[in-house]
Coordinates of C-alpha atoms in Angstrom, one line a residue:
M1 CA -154.3 -34.1 -11.0
T2 CA -154.8 -32.6 -7.8
K3 CA -153.6 -30.2 -5.8
V4 CA -150.6 -30.6 -4.3
F5 CA -149.8 -29.9 -0.6
S6 CA -146.7 -30.3 0.5
F7 CA -146.0 -30.0 4.2
N8 CA -142.7 -30.6 6.7
K9 CA -143.2 -32.8 9.6
N10 CA -139.5 -31.7 10.8
H11 CA -140.8 -27.8 11.5
R12 CA -143.6 -26.3 12.9
D13 CA -144.7 -23.0 10.9
L14 CA -143.9 -19.9 13.9
L15 CA -145.4 -17.5 11.4
A16 CA -148.8 -19.0 11.3
G17 CA -151.1 -18.7 14.4
H18 CA -149.7 -17.4 17.6
Q19 CA -145.8 -19.0 17.4
S20 CA -147.4 -21.7 15.6
L21 CA -150.2 -22.2 17.9
L22 CA -153.3 -22.8 16.0
K23 CA -155.6 -19.4 16.9
E24 CA -158.9 -19.3 18.1
V25 CA -160.2 -17.9 15.4
N26 CA -163.9 -19.5 15.1
G27 CA -165.5 -16.5 17.8
L28 CA -169.2 -16.1 16.6
N29 CA -171.7 -13.3 17.2
G30 CA -175.0 -13.9 18.6
V31 CA -176.3 -16.2 21.7
P32 CA -177.1 -19.2 22.3
K33 CA -179.7 -18.2 24.1
S34 CA -183.6 -18.2 22.2
L35 CA -183.2 -14.7 21.1
M36 CA -187.0 -14.1 21.0
P37 CA -189.9 -16.2 20.7
G38 CA -189.6 -18.2 17.5
F39 CA -185.9 -18.6 18.3
P40 CA -184.7 -21.4 19.0
D41 CA -181.8 -22.4 22.1
L42 CA -178.5 -23.8 20.7
D43 CA -175.7 -25.1 23.4
D44 CA -175.5 -27.8 22.0
Q45 CA -174.6 -26.7 18.6
F46 CA -172.5 -24.1 20.7
N47 CA -170.7 -27.0 22.7
Q48 CA -170.0 -29.1 19.6
M49 CA -168.9 -26.8 17.1
G50 CA -166.5 -25.5 20.3
I51 CA -167.4 -22.4 20.9
T52 CA -165.4 -20.2 23.4
H53 CA -165.5 -16.7 22.0
I54 CA -169.1 -14.5 22.0
R55 CA -169.6 -10.8 21.2
L56 CA -172.3 -9.4 22.6
H57 CA -173.8 -7.5 19.6
D58 CA -177.2 -7.5 17.9
G59 CA -178.5 -9.2 21.0
F60 CA -181.7 -6.7 20.3
G61 CA -181.8 -5.1 23.9
I62 CA -179.8 -7.9 25.7
G63 CA -176.3 -6.2 26.3
D64 CA -177.4 -2.9 24.9
M65 CA -176.9 0.6 26.5
D66 CA -179.9 2.6 24.6
N67 CA -181.6 1.2 22.3
Y68 CA -184.5 3.3 20.8
V69 CA -186.2 0.9 17.7
H70 CA -189.3 2.6 16.0
A71 CA -191.1 0.0 14.5
D72 CA -192.1 1.8 11.7
R73 CA -188.0 2.8 11.2
V74 CA -187.6 -1.4 11.1
N75 CA -186.2 -2.7 7.9
D76 CA -188.1 -5.6 6.3
N77 CA -184.7 -6.7 5.6
N78 CA -184.0 -7.2 9.3
Q79 CA -183.2 -10.7 10.5
I80 CA -185.7 -11.1 12.4
I81 CA -188.4 -9.9 10.6
V82 CA -187.6 -10.9 7.0
N83 CA -189.4 -14.2 7.3
V84 CA -192.2 -13.8 9.1
P85 CA -195.4 -14.1 6.9
E86 CA -196.5 -10.5 5.2
E87 CA -199.7 -10.2 6.9
N88 CA -198.3 -10.3 10.2
K89 CA -195.4 -7.8 9.4
P90 CA -197.0 -4.7 11.9
E91 CA -197.5 -6.8 14.6
A92 CA -193.4 -8.5 14.1
K93 CA -192.2 -4.9 13.8
K94 CA -194.0 -3.8 17.1
L95 CA -193.5 -7.2 19.3
F96 CA -189.8 -7.0 17.7
A97 CA -189.4 -3.0 18.6
D98 CA -191.0 -3.2 21.7
I99 CA -188.5 -6.3 23.0
S100 CA -185.4 -4.1 21.9
N101 CA -186.4 -1.0 23.6
I102 CA -187.6 -2.7 27.7
R103 CA -184.5 -5.2 26.9
T104 CA -182.2 -2.5 26.9
I105 CA -180.0 -1.1 30.2
F106 CA -180.7 2.3 30.6
P107 CA -184.5 3.0 29.8
Y108 CA -184.0 6.8 30.3
A109 CA -180.2 7.6 29.4
A110 CA -181.7 9.3 26.2
V111 CA -183.5 12.1 29.1
G112 CA -181.3 11.9 31.6
M113 CA -178.5 13.3 28.3
R114 CA -180.9 15.9 26.7
N115 CA -181.0 16.6 30.5
N116 CA -177.7 16.3 31.7
D117 CA -178.5 14.5 34.1
I118 CA -177.2 11.9 35.1
S119 CA -179.2 10.2 38.4
L120 CA -182.5 10.7 35.0
A121 CA -180.1 8.5 32.8
L122 CA -179.1 6.3 35.2
K123 CA -183.4 5.7 36.4
E124 CA -184.7 2.0 36.6
A125 CA -181.1 0.9 35.1
N126 CA -182.9 -3.0 34.0
Y127 CA -179.7 -4.7 34.4
K128 CA -181.5 -8.2 35.2
M129 CA -182.4 -9.3 32.0
T130 CA -178.6 -8.9 29.8
D131 CA -177.7 -10.2 33.5
A132 CA -179.6 -13.2 33.1
Y133 CA -178.3 -14.0 29.5
L134 CA -174.7 -13.0 30.3
R135 CA -175.7 -15.7 33.3
D136 CA -176.7 -18.8 31.0
I137 CA -173.9 -18.3 28.2
M138 CA -171.3 -18.0 30.4
N139 CA -172.3 -20.8 33.0
N140 CA -172.6 -22.8 30.2
N141 CA -175.6 -26.0 31.0
A142 CA -173.1 -29.0 32.1
E143 CA -174.9 -31.7 30.7
L144 CA -174.7 -29.9 27.5
N145 CA -171.0 -29.2 28.0
P146 CA -168.7 -32.3 27.8
D147 CA -165.4 -30.9 26.5
N148 CA -166.3 -28.0 29.7
I149 CA -166.0 -25.3 27.6
Q150 CA -165.4 -22.1 29.0
R151 CA -167.1 -19.5 27.1
Q152 CA -165.4 -15.9 27.2
I153 CA -167.3 -12.6 26.9
M154 CA -166.6 -9.6 24.2
F155 CA -168.9 -6.6 25.4
R156 CA -170.0 -3.9 22.4
I157 CA -170.5 -1.3 24.1
G158 CA -173.4 0.8 22.0
R159 CA -176.9 -0.2 20.2
S160 CA -178.0 -3.2 18.1
V161 CA -178.8 -3.4 14.0
D162 CA -182.2 -0.4 14.6
G163 CA -181.8 0.9 17.7
G164 CA -180.8 4.0 16.3
Y165 CA -178.1 5.9 14.4
E166 CA -177.7 9.0 15.8
I167 CA -174.9 9.4 19.1
P168 CA -175.2 9.9 21.9
E169 CA -175.9 13.4 23.0
D170 CA -174.0 13.7 25.9
F171 CA -170.2 11.9 26.1
D172 CA -169.9 12.3 29.9
I173 CA -173.1 10.6 31.2
Y174 CA -172.8 8.2 28.4
A175 CA -168.9 6.9 29.7
I176 CA -170.4 7.4 33.4
L177 CA -173.5 4.4 32.6
V178 CA -170.5 2.3 30.8
S179 CA -169.0 2.5 33.9
T180 CA -171.8 0.8 35.9
L181 CA -171.5 -1.8 33.8
V182 CA -167.7 -2.4 34.2
N183 CA -168.6 -2.5 37.9
R184 CA -171.5 -5.0 37.5
Y185 CA -169.7 -7.8 35.1
A186 CA -165.8 -7.4 36.1
L187 CA -165.9 -5.7 39.0
N188 CA -168.3 -7.4 41.0
Y189 CA -169.3 -10.3 38.1
A190 CA -169.1 -13.4 41.1
R191 CA -172.0 -11.9 43.1
I192 CA -174.2 -11.4 40.3
G193 CA -173.8 -15.4 39.4
L194 CA -171.2 -15.1 36.3
P195 CA -168.3 -17.0 36.9
R196 CA -165.9 -15.3 35.6
K197 CA -165.5 -11.7 34.1
I198 CA -166.1 -9.9 31.4
T199 CA -162.4 -8.6 30.5
Y200 CA -162.8 -7.3 26.6
W201 CA -164.7 -3.8 25.7
Q202 CA -165.5 -2.6 22.3
V203 CA -166.4 1.1 22.4
W204 CA -169.6 0.6 20.0
N205 CA -169.9 -0.4 16.5
E206 CA -169.1 0.5 12.9
P207 CA -169.0 4.2 13.6
D208 CA -168.2 4.0 9.4
L209 CA -171.6 3.1 8.8
Y210 CA -174.8 6.0 9.4
F211 CA -176.8 3.7 10.0
F212 CA -174.9 2.9 13.9
W213 CA -173.1 6.8 13.6
N214 CA -174.8 8.8 12.2
N215 CA -171.4 12.0 12.3
D216 CA -169.6 12.9 9.3
D217 CA -167.3 13.8 11.7
P218 CA -164.7 10.7 12.7
K219 CA -163.7 13.1 15.3
K220 CA -166.9 13.1 17.6
Y221 CA -166.1 8.8 17.9
Y222 CA -162.3 9.4 18.9
E223 CA -163.8 11.4 21.8
L224 CA -166.6 8.7 22.8
Y225 CA -163.9 6.5 22.7
A226 CA -161.9 8.6 24.8
K227 CA -163.9 8.7 27.8
I228 CA -164.9 5.7 28.1
A229 CA -161.5 3.8 27.4
R230 CA -160.1 6.0 30.6
I231 CA -163.3 5.2 32.4
I232 CA -162.9 2.0 32.0
K233 CA -159.8 1.9 33.3
A234 CA -160.2 3.7 35.9
V235 CA -162.9 1.4 37.3
D236 CA -160.6 -2.1 36.2
P237 CA -157.3 -1.2 34.6
S238 CA -157.3 -4.6 34.6
V239 CA -159.5 -5.0 32.0
K240 CA -159.0 -4.6 28.1
V241 CA -160.8 -2.0 26.4
G242 CA -160.9 -1.6 22.0
G243 CA -162.6 0.2 19.2
A244 CA -163.6 0.8 16.4
G245 CA -165.6 -1.7 14.9
I246 CA -164.9 -0.5 11.5
A247 CA -166.8 -2.5 9.2
F248 CA -165.0 -1.5 5.7
V249 CA -161.1 -0.8 6.8
D250 CA -160.0 -0.4 3.3
R251 CA -162.8 2.5 2.4
S252 CA -162.5 3.9 5.8
K253 CA -158.4 4.4 6.4
V254 CA -158.3 7.7 6.7
D255 CA -160.8 8.7 8.8
Y256 CA -161.8 5.7 10.7
F257 CA -158.3 3.1 11.2
E258 CA -155.2 5.7 10.8
G259 CA -157.0 8.7 12.1
F260 CA -158.6 7.1 15.3
L261 CA -155.0 5.7 15.7
R262 CA -153.5 8.9 15.9
Y263 CA -155.4 10.1 18.1
C264 CA -155.3 7.5 20.3
R265 CA -150.9 8.2 19.8
D266 CA -151.1 11.0 21.0
N267 CA -153.7 11.7 23.6
H268 CA -152.3 8.7 25.0
V269 CA -155.8 7.2 25.3
P270 CA -155.7 3.5 26.4
L271 CA -156.3 0.7 23.0
D272 CA -155.5 -2.6 24.5
F273 CA -157.0 -4.2 20.5
F274 CA -158.2 -2.8 17.6
S275 CA -161.8 -3.8 16.2
W276 CA -162.0 -4.6 12.6
H277 CA -164.5 -6.5 10.5
G278 CA -163.6 -9.1 7.2
Y279 CA -166.4 -7.8 4.9
V280 CA -164.3 -7.6 2.3
E281 CA -168.0 -8.3 -0.7
T282 CA -165.5 -9.4 -3.3
G283 CA -167.0 -13.4 -3.2
D284 CA -163.2 -13.9 -2.6
P285 CA -161.9 -14.9 1.3
Q286 CA -158.1 -14.5 0.6
N287 CA -158.8 -10.7 0.5
I288 CA -158.8 -11.7 4.3
I289 CA -155.1 -11.4 4.4
D290 CA -155.7 -7.9 2.7
V291 CA -157.3 -6.9 5.6
G292 CA -155.3 -8.0 7.9
N293 CA -152.5 -6.7 6.5
T294 CA -153.9 -3.0 6.1
V295 CA -154.6 -3.4 10.4
Q296 CA -150.5 -4.6 11.2
E297 CA -149.3 -2.0 9.1
G298 CA -151.1 0.5 10.8
L299 CA -150.8 -0.7 14.0
N300 CA -146.7 -0.7 13.9
T301 CA -147.0 2.8 11.8
Y302 CA -148.4 4.2 15.4
G303 CA -146.6 2.7 17.6
F304 CA -148.9 0.2 19.0
T305 CA -147.4 -3.0 18.4
D306 CA -148.4 -4.8 21.3
A307 CA -152.6 -4.2 20.2
E308 CA -154.3 -7.5 20.0
S309 CA -156.4 -7.6 16.6
F310 CA -159.4 -8.8 16.7
C311 CA -161.6 -9.4 13.6
T312 CA -164.8 -8.7 15.6
E313 CA -167.1 -9.5 12.2
W314 CA -167.2 -11.9 9.3
N315 CA -168.5 -13.2 6.6
S316 CA -169.3 -13.8 3.0
C317 CA -172.1 -11.0 2.4
P318 CA -172.5 -8.5 4.6
I319 CA -176.4 -7.3 3.2
A320 CA -179.1 -8.4 4.4
T321 CA -181.4 -9.9 2.0
K322 CA -183.4 -13.7 2.2
N323 CA -180.8 -14.7 -0.7
T324 CA -177.8 -13.3 1.7
Y325 CA -179.6 -15.6 4.4
T326 CA -179.0 -19.2 2.4
K327 CA -176.3 -18.3 0.8
I328 CA -174.8 -18.5 4.1
Q329 CA -176.3 -21.6 4.8
S330 CA -175.3 -23.2 2.4
I331 CA -172.2 -25.6 1.0
K332 CA -170.4 -23.9 -0.5
N333 CA -169.8 -20.9 2.8
A334 CA -169.2 -23.5 4.2
A335 CA -166.5 -23.6 2.1
Y336 CA -165.4 -20.1 2.3
I337 CA -165.5 -19.7 6.2
A338 CA -163.5 -23.0 6.1
S339 CA -160.8 -21.3 3.7
T340 CA -160.8 -17.9 6.0
F341 CA -160.0 -19.8 8.9
I342 CA -157.0 -21.1 7.1
Y343 CA -156.1 -17.6 5.8
M344 CA -156.3 -15.9 9.6
Q345 CA -153.5 -18.2 10.8
Y346 CA -151.8 -16.2 8.2
I347 CA -152.0 -12.9 9.4
K348 CA -152.5 -10.6 12.7
A349 CA -155.9 -11.4 13.5
D350 CA -155.8 -12.6 17.0
R351 CA -159.2 -13.8 17.1
A352 CA -162.5 -13.4 15.2
Y353 CA -165.5 -13.5 15.2
Y354 CA -167.6 -14.1 12.4
Y355 CA -171.4 -12.4 12.4
R356 CA -173.6 -14.9 13.2
G357 CA -174.1 -17.6 15.0
D358 CA -177.4 -18.4 16.2
G359 CA -180.7 -19.2 14.9
S360 CA -181.9 -16.0 13.4
S361 CA -182.0 -15.8 10.2
F362 CA -178.1 -14.4 9.6
G363 CA -177.5 -17.3 11.7
L364 CA -175.8 -20.7 11.5
F365 CA -179.2 -22.4 11.6
N366 CA -182.3 -22.4 10.8
N367 CA -185.9 -24.2 10.7
Q368 CA -184.8 -26.4 7.4
P369 CA -187.1 -29.7 7.0
N370 CA -184.9 -32.5 6.8
P371 CA -185.5 -34.1 2.7
K372 CA -185.5 -37.7 3.8
K373 CA -187.9 -37.0 6.7
P374 CA -190.3 -33.7 6.1
N375 CA -191.4 -33.9 10.0
V376 CA -187.8 -33.3 11.6
K377 CA -185.9 -30.7 11.1
N378 CA -182.3 -30.3 10.6
F379 CA -179.9 -30.5 13.3
C380 CA -177.1 -27.9 11.6
T381 CA -176.4 -26.2 8.3
Y382 CA -173.8 -26.6 6.5
S383 CA -171.6 -23.6 7.4
A384 CA -172.0 -24.9 11.2
Q385 CA -170.3 -28.3 10.3
S386 CA -167.4 -25.7 8.6
F387 CA -166.6 -24.7 12.3
Y388 CA -167.7 -28.8 14.3
L389 CA -164.9 -28.9 11.7
F390 CA -162.4 -26.4 12.2
A391 CA -162.5 -27.0 15.9
R392 CA -161.7 -30.6 15.5
M393 CA -158.3 -29.3 14.4
F394 CA -157.6 -27.9 18.3
E395 CA -157.0 -31.6 18.6
T396 CA -153.9 -30.6 17.3
P397 CA -153.0 -27.2 17.5
Y398 CA -149.4 -27.0 15.7
I399 CA -149.2 -25.8 12.2
L400 CA -147.2 -27.5 10.4
S401 CA -144.5 -25.5 8.2
S402 CA -146.0 -25.6 4.1
N403 CA -145.6 -23.6 1.0
R404 CA -148.8 -22.0 2.1
D405 CA -149.8 -22.5 -1.3
F406 CA -153.0 -19.7 -1.8
S407 CA -153.3 -20.0 -6.0
T408 CA -155.9 -22.1 -6.1
G409 CA -159.6 -23.0 -4.9
L410 CA -158.5 -24.9 -2.1
T411 CA -156.7 -24.3 0.9
V412 CA -155.6 -27.0 3.1
L413 CA -153.9 -26.2 6.6
A414 CA -152.0 -29.2 8.3
T415 CA -151.6 -29.5 12.3
E416 CA -150.3 -32.2 14.8
N417 CA -150.5 -32.8 18.5
T418 CA -147.7 -32.3 21.0
E419 CA -146.2 -35.6 20.6
G420 CA -146.2 -35.2 17.1
N421 CA -148.6 -38.7 17.1
K422 CA -151.6 -37.4 15.5
I423 CA -152.3 -35.2 12.6
N424 CA -155.0 -33.5 11.5
I425 CA -155.7 -32.0 8.1
L426 CA -157.8 -29.2 6.6
A427 CA -159.3 -28.8 3.2
A428 CA -160.9 -26.1 1.7
N429 CA -162.3 -25.9 -1.3
Y430 CA -163.7 -22.7 -2.8
K431 CA -164.5 -20.8 -6.2
V432 CA -164.5 -17.2 -6.5
D433 CA -167.7 -16.5 -7.1
K434 CA -168.8 -12.1 -6.8
D435 CA -172.7 -13.6 -6.6
F436 CA -172.2 -15.3 -4.0
A437 CA -171.0 -12.0 -2.1
D438 CA -174.3 -10.0 -4.1
G439 CA -177.3 -10.1 -1.6
N440 CA -179.5 -9.1 -4.6
V441 CA -178.6 -12.2 -6.5
A442 CA -180.8 -15.4 -6.1
P443 CA -179.7 -18.6 -5.1
D444 CA -181.6 -21.7 -6.7
Y445 CA -183.7 -22.2 -3.9
L446 CA -184.3 -20.4 -0.5
Y447 CA -184.2 -21.8 3.0
Q448 CA -186.3 -22.2 5.4
Q449 CA -185.3 -19.5 8.5
Y450 CA -186.6 -19.2 12.4
Y451 CA -188.7 -16.0 12.6
L452 CA -190.0 -14.2 15.2
D453 CA -193.6 -16.0 16.4
T454 CA -196.1 -13.0 17.1
G455 CA -198.3 -15.4 18.7
R456 CA -198.6 -13.4 21.7
L457 CA -197.2 -10.0 21.8
L458 CA -195.6 -8.3 24.8
D459 CA -198.6 -7.9 27.0
Q460 CA -199.0 -12.1 26.4
L461 CA -195.1 -12.2 27.5
T462 CA -195.5 -12.2 31.0
D463 CA -196.1 -15.8 32.1
N464 CA -193.7 -17.0 34.7
W465 CA -191.6 -19.2 31.8
S466 CA -191.1 -16.3 29.2
K467 CA -190.1 -14.0 31.8
D468 CA -187.6 -16.1 32.9
K469 CA -186.9 -16.9 28.6
W470 CA -186.2 -13.7 27.7
F471 CA -186.6 -10.9 30.1
G472 CA -184.8 -12.1 33.2
G473 CA -187.9 -12.7 35.4
V474 CA -189.1 -9.4 35.3
D475 CA -192.7 -8.2 33.8
P476 CA -191.8 -7.1 30.6
T477 CA -194.6 -5.0 30.5
T478 CA -193.7 -2.9 33.6
I479 CA -190.4 -1.2 32.0
R480 CA -191.2 2.1 30.6
V481 CA -188.4 3.6 28.1
D482 CA -187.7 7.6 27.4
N483 CA -184.9 6.5 24.4
A484 CA -186.4 8.6 22.0
V485 CA -184.4 10.7 20.5
V486 CA -185.3 12.4 16.4
Q487 CA -183.7 9.9 13.6
H488 CA -182.4 12.3 11.3
D489 CA -181.4 11.8 6.7
P490 CA -178.3 10.1 6.5
V491 CA -175.2 12.0 6.4
K492 CA -172.4 10.0 5.2
P493 CA -172.8 7.3 2.0
F494 CA -172.3 3.9 2.0
P495 CA -168.4 3.3 1.2
S496 CA -167.8 1.6 -1.5
N497 CA -165.7 -1.5 -2.3
L498 CA -161.8 -1.0 -3.1
L499 CA -161.1 -4.7 -2.3
K500 CA -160.9 -7.3 -5.9
A501 CA -161.2 -10.7 -6.1
K502 CA -157.7 -12.3 -6.6
S503 CA -156.2 -14.6 -9.4
R504 CA -157.0 -18.1 -9.2
D505 CA -155.3 -21.0 -11.6
Y506 CA -158.6 -23.9 -10.9
T507 CA -156.7 -26.7 -13.3
D508 CA -155.8 -28.7 -10.4
S509 CA -158.1 -27.7 -7.4
D510 CA -161.1 -28.7 -9.8
H511 CA -159.8 -32.9 -9.6
G512 CA -158.9 -32.9 -6.3
V513 CA -156.4 -32.5 -3.6
T514 CA -153.0 -34.5 -2.4
V515 CA -151.6 -33.5 0.5
V516 CA -147.2 -34.8 1.2
I517 CA -146.4 -35.1 4.7
N518 CA -142.1 -34.9 4.4
H519 CA -140.2 -36.3 7.8
I520 CA -143.0 -37.8 8.7
N521 CA -141.2 -40.5 10.7
Y522 CA -144.4 -42.9 11.5
K523 CA -144.2 -46.5 9.8
K524 CA -148.5 -47.7 10.2
F525 CA -151.5 -44.8 10.4
N526 CA -154.5 -44.8 10.9
V527 CA -157.2 -42.4 9.7
K528 CA -160.7 -41.0 9.2
A529 CA -162.1 -38.2 7.3
Y530 CA -164.9 -36.6 7.0
R531 CA -166.8 -34.6 3.8
I532 CA -169.3 -30.6 4.1
Q533 CA -170.4 -31.8 0.4
E534 CA -173.6 -30.9 -1.4
G535 CA -176.5 -33.4 -0.4
G536 CA -174.5 -34.7 3.2
S537 CA -176.7 -35.5 6.0
L538 CA -176.8 -32.9 8.3
E539 CA -179.1 -35.2 11.3
Q540 CA -175.6 -34.1 13.1
M541 CA -173.3 -32.0 12.9
T542 CA -170.3 -34.3 12.0
P543 CA -170.6 -34.3 8.8
P544 CA -170.6 -38.3 6.7
E545 CA -167.3 -40.3 7.1
V546 CA -165.5 -40.6 3.3
T547 CA -162.5 -42.7 4.3
N548 CA -162.9 -44.8 1.7
Q549 CA -163.3 -42.7 -0.8
I550 CA -158.9 -41.6 0.1
K551 CA -155.9 -43.3 -0.4
V552 CA -153.2 -42.8 1.8
S553 CA -149.3 -44.2 2.0
I554 CA -145.9 -43.9 3.5
A555 CA -142.9 -44.3 1.8
D556 CA -139.0 -42.7 1.9
N557 CA -140.2 -41.3 5.1
K558 CA -142.9 -39.3 3.2
L559 CA -147.0 -39.5 4.2
T560 CA -149.1 -39.0 1.0
L561 CA -152.9 -38.5 1.3
V562 CA -154.8 -38.6 -2.2
D563 CA -158.3 -37.5 -2.6
R564 CA -160.2 -37.0 -5.8
G565 CA -163.2 -36.1 -4.1
A566 CA -162.3 -32.8 -2.4
K567 CA -163.7 -31.0 -5.5
P568 CA -165.1 -27.3 -5.6
S569 CA -167.4 -26.5 -2.2
T570 CA -166.7 -29.7 -0.1
V571 CA -164.5 -28.7 3.2
T572 CA -162.5 -32.6 4.3
L573 CA -160.9 -33.0 7.4
Y574 CA -157.8 -36.2 7.3
S575 CA -157.4 -37.3 11.4
L576 CA -153.9 -39.2 11.2
E577 CA -153.1 -41.1 14.3
L578 CA -149.6 -42.5 13.5
E579 CA -147.6 -45.3 15.5
N580 CA -144.3 -47.6 15.2
N581 CA -144.9 -50.7 16.6

């Protein structure tokens, strides 16, 4: 027996999405441009996935304030380094450090703060490299953008992972540095060739974790946030500012959530949005509902009822290992992603940004050969196809009312277009698996990933093509950096998980899905179905068509769709065009 889901075409669900309008929770961290040598351009793939919202974070110099990466401190599981052949890793770590440091915007920020000298902190400000990436991302190659997607950037203020974890030495100077970015990318964006302003500015990333913020006094973060938020609003009152990008709301609730909100309220600090991360570590995507509800309760409690709630990072596992990198590109993760997209329609998550979307090892794209054509690389991964199917839902952006049944492995969303003569249905079947979220548990096999190409070191990346590709036309060997800061031992432990997976009954969902649309008010239909499943083709973003595997009928003003193939670890899109003629 299949699992039955019922929807009412007479009623759009005003409590889902933005008053029934599908929410854009399919944003990404990462960029569609090659990050470093060895990584691909992905404009075509990003556009096919319908990516509008991009968070500029972990760009390894691009968008970073004051990186100070030390080659001997780079983690072996770093997503740029981990798949480099062992004999090349020393060179790779040095090249990674060199590129990350040289591309940082303020190469003398640390020494300027140390000497309380704003002129020194601003010395030889290196805007051009970030400018070039922003132009390429936001202008979006028209030849690869048939739907005219207008990309929007959220600018994360701070550093990339491995970019140093000691807090800025002078908050006032740091805030002034930020003000120059707002002036450049918000007020005067057109002067540097951006098609639109950068409106959203997030202050720092994961201050609840020592490897971004090695300080155990949360009030230090409150103080930095307040100084930056106020100066941003002074430069351009129309932009939006928020924090804190905390990794674990459940574990950092007192200090970096409730304490932060209380401080902003009591001190009248601007807070247009609250940023949180959806790393639940239970293997259960439904826990995103718990986190989202906690955030909403806190915003209401402290008087920020109008503040937006952004999940600025999420995926099934935040732990960086080779095992994780394959699992997050797998068919099981495709089902996890689609399930999360659906759950997010029913919580206070105004927007979300998956971590991450590019060709890094944590990304949606890898270097895996096509099994049928070993000399040809796959165009995408199953996880990327999940983004594509969700993007198709925006063809029919109004969410239909349902019984919101989240009790099994199946999660189903039905939406219709403005005229009501087209319905798209997304069905994700995911079985909760704690081991799936454990980076130490190996999958059956590992995908081949992109990695940093050490064929040329920094002093060999000075030809015009390389300069334009990764350095905004600047010769990287001409940049001098003085952002070194002594790194102290961690002062706070990594927090323990407090969430628990929900109970499920997989009896019916193991056998497929039945979708019933009541009050259909049409007599005829045309249907297409597409399924992501193990062994399915990855030669294109569109997964294989499976229309011949489903049964659809209309009787008694009710449409019934039966699909016994929608079994665990699948994602299926059903697209129905309705007519009476």
